[in-house]
Coordinates of C-alpha atoms in Angstrom, one line a residue:
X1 CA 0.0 0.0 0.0
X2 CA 3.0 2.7 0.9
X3 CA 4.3 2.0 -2.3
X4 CA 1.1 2.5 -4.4
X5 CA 1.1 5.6 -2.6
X6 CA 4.5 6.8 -3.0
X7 CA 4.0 6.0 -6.3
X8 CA 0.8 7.7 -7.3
X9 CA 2.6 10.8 -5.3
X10 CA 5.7 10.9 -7.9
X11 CA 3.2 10.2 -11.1
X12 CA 1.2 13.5 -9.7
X13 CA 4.5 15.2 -9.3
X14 CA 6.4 14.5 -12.5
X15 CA 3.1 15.2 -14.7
X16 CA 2.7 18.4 -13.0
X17 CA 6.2 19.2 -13.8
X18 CA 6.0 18.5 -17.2
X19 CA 3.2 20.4 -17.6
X20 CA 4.9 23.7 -16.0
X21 CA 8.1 22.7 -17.8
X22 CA 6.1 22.8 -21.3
X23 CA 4.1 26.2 -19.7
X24 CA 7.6 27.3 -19.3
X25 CA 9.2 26.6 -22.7
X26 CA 6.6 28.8 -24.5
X27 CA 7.9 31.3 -22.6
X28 CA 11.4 30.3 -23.4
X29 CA 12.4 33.7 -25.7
X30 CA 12.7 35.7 -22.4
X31 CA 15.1 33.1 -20.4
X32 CA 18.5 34.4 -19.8
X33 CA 21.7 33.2 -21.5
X34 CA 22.8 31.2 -18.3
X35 CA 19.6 29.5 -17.9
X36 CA 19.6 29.0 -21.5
X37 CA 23.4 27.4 -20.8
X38 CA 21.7 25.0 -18.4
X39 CA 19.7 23.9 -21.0
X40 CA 22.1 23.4 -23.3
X41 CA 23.9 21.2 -21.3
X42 CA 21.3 19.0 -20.2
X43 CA 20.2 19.6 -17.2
X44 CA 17.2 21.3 -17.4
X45 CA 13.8 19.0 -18.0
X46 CA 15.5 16.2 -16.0
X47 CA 14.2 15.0 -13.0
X48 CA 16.6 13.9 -10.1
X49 CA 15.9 12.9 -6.9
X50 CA 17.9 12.7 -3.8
X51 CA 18.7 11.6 -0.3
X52 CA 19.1 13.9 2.9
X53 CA 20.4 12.2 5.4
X54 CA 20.8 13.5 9.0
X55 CA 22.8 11.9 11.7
X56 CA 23.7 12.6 15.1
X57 CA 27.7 13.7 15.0
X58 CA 29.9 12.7 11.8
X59 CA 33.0 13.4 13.9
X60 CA 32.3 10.6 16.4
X61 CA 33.1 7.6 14.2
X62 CA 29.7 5.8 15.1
X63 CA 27.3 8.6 13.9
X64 CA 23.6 7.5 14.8
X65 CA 21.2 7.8 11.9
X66 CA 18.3 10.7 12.3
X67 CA 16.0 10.9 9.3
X68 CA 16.5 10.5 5.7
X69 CA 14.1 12.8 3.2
X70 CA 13.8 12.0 -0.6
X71 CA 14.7 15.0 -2.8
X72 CA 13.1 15.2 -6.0
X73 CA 14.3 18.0 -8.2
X74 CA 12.9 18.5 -11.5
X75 CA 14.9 20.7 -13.7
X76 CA 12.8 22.7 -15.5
X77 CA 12.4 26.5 -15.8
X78 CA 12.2 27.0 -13.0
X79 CA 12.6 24.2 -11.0
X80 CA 10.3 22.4 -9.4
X81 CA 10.6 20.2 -5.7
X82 CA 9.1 18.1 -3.5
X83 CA 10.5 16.5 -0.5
X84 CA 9.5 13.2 1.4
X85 CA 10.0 11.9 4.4
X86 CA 10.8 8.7 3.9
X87 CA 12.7 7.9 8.1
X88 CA 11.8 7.6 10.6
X89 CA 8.9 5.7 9.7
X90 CA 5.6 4.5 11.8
X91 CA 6.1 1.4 10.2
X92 CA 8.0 -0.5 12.7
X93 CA 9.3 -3.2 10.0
X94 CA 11.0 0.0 8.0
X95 CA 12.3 1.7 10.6
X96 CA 13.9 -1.8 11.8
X97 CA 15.2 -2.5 8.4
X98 CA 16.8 1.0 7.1
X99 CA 17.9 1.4 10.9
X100 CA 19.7 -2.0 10.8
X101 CA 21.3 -1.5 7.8
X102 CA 22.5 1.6 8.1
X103 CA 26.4 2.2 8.7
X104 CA 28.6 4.9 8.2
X105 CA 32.6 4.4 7.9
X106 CA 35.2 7.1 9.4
X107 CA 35.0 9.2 5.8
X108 CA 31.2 9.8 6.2
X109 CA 30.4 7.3 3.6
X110 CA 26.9 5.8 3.7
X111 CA 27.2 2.0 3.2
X112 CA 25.6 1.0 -0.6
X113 CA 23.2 -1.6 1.2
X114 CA 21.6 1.0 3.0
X115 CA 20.9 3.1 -0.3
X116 CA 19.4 -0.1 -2.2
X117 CA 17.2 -0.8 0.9
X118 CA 15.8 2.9 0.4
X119 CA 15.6 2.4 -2.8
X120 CA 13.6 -1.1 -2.3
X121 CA 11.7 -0.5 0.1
X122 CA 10.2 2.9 -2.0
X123 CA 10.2 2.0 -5.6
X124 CA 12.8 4.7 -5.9
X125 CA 16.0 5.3 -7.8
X126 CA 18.7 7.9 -6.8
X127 CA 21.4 10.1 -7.9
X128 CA 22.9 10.6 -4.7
X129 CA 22.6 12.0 -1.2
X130 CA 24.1 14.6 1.2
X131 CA 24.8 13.4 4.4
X132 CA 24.6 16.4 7.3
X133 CA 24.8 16.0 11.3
X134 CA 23.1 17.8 13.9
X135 CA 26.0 20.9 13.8
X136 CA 25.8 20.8 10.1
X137 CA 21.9 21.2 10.1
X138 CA 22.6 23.8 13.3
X139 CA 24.5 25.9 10.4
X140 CA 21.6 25.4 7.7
X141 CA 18.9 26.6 9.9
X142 CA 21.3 29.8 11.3
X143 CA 21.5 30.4 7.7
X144 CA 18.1 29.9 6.5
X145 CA 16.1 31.7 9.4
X146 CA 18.9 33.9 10.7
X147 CA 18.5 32.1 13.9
X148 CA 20.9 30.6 16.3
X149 CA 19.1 27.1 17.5
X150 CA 21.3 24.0 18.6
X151 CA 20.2 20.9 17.2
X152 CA 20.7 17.8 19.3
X153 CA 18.5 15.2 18.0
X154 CA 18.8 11.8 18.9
X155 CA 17.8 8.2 17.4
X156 CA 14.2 8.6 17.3
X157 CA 12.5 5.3 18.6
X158 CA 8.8 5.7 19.8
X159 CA 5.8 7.0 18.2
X160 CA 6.3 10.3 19.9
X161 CA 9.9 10.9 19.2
X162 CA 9.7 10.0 15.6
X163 CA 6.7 12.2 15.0
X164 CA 9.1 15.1 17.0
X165 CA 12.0 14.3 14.2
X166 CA 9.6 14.2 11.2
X167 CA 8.0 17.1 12.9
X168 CA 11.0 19.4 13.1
X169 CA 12.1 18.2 9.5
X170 CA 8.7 19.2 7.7
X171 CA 8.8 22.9 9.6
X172 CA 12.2 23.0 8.3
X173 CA 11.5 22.3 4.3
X174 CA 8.7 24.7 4.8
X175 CA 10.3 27.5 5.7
X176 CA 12.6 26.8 2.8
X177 CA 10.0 26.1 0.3
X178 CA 8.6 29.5 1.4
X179 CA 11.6 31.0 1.3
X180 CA 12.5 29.7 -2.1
X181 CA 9.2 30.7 -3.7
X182 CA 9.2 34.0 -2.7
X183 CA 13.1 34.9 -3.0
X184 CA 14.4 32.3 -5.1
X185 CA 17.5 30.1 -3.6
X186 CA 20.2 32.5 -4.4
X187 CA 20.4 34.2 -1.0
X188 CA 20.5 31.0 1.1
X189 CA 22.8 29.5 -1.0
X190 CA 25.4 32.7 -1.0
X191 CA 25.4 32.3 2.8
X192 CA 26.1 28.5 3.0
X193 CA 30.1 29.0 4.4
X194 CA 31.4 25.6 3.0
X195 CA 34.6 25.8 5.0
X196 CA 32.6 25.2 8.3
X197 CA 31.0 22.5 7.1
X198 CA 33.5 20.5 5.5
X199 CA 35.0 17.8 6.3
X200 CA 33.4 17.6 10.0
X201 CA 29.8 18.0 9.6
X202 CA 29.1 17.1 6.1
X203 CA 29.4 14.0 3.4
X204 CA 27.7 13.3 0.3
X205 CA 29.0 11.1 -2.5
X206 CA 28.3 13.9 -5.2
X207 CA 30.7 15.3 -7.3
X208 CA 32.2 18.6 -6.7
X209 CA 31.4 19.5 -10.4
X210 CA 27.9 18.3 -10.1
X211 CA 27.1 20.1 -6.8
X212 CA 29.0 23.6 -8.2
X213 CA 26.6 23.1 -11.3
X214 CA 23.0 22.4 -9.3
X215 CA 24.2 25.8 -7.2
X216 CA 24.7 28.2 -9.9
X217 CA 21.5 26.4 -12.1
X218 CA 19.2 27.5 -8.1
X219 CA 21.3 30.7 -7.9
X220 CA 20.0 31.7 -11.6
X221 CA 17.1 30.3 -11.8
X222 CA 14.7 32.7 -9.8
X223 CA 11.7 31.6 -7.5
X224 CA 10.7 28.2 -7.3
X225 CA 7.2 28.0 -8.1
X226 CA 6.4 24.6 -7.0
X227 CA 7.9 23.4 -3.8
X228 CA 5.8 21.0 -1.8
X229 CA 6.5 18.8 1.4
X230 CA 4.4 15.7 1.4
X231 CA 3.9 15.3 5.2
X232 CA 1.0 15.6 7.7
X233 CA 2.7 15.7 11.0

């Protein structure tokens, strides 16, 4: 049944997508000549999606695994997300699977059996992920909201705790989404200060090249009209 969900969920996404992507193309005489770059090299009208994955403290050599969200990213003009949460889940025979198979080793690499078991368990087939801890996602919050707030979350086990963790991660992508739809990405992203990030608090098996290029596509591409988070907590 979750799959038949999840699936009707991405069929509803991707044919809305199209249809703005087509919407978009008639407009296409009035794009600028980055965007129009983009396009010519093939990233735009591709759909990619993602894993977020938070843990507890990358630094510690036994990080503890948070929550995992998918990222779908459609490139069109201009882009379109979703985000889904996809752990912890009230599903106790998910949780116990992704939980038991995920491991980390001492470079912040997330094991390949606990990306296929994602990608099992939810029909779903990746690019990639970014891997953040809870100082990482301390940074990203300061410099989304212009707050300072200290997250410490922990291995969420019960009911309560898990809907706490999916909770915090929904208000989070909302603010962003709103963000993003009103301002565009470029601001966030001209704040994110790599060199406090990297190498302690943040991991992703992406390229460098391909991470530089998704930045400059959200920096130029304006506000992103379509950004929804597909949960109910």
């Amino acid at each position: 049944m979750k799959k038949l969900v999840f699936f009707l969920v991405v069929v509803i996404f991707v044919v809305s997508a199209v249809l703005g992507f087509q919407a978009a193309e008639k407009w296409g005489a009035g794009r600028s000549g980055q965007a129009q770059a983009f396009q010519d090299i093939q990233i735009a009208s591709t759909q990619k999606n993602y894993l977020l994955v938070h843990v507890t403290d990358l630094g510690s050599g036994t990080p503890q695994l948070v929550s995992v969200w998918g990222l779908m990213v459609f490139y069109s003009q201009p882009p379109q997300v979703m985000l889904l949460p996809l752990y912890p889940s009230y599903d106790d025979a998910t949780s116990a699977a992704l939980g038991t198979s995920f491991k980390i080793d001492s470079n912040g690499k997330v094991s390949p059996r606990f990306i296929n078991e994602i990608e099992k368990r939810f029909d779903l087939v990746t690019t990639g992920y970014i891997a953040v801890d809870n100082a990482g996602l301390s940074l990203f919050n300061k410099w989304l909201t212009q707050e300072e707030v200290q997250i410490s979350a922990a291995t969420p086990s019960t009911a309560d705790e898990k809907h706490i963790v999916l909770l915090n991660g929904q208000q989070f992508f909302q603010k962003a989404c709103g963000q993003f739809s009103q301002q565009g990405a470029k601001g966030f992203m001209d704040q994110i200060r790599w060199m406090d990030l990297i190498p302690l608090h943040f991991s992703t098996n992406l390229s460098f090249e391909s991470i530089a290029l998704a930045s400059d596509y959200f920096k130029t591409a304006g506000n992103i009209s379509q950004c929804a988070v597909l949960s109910d907590e």
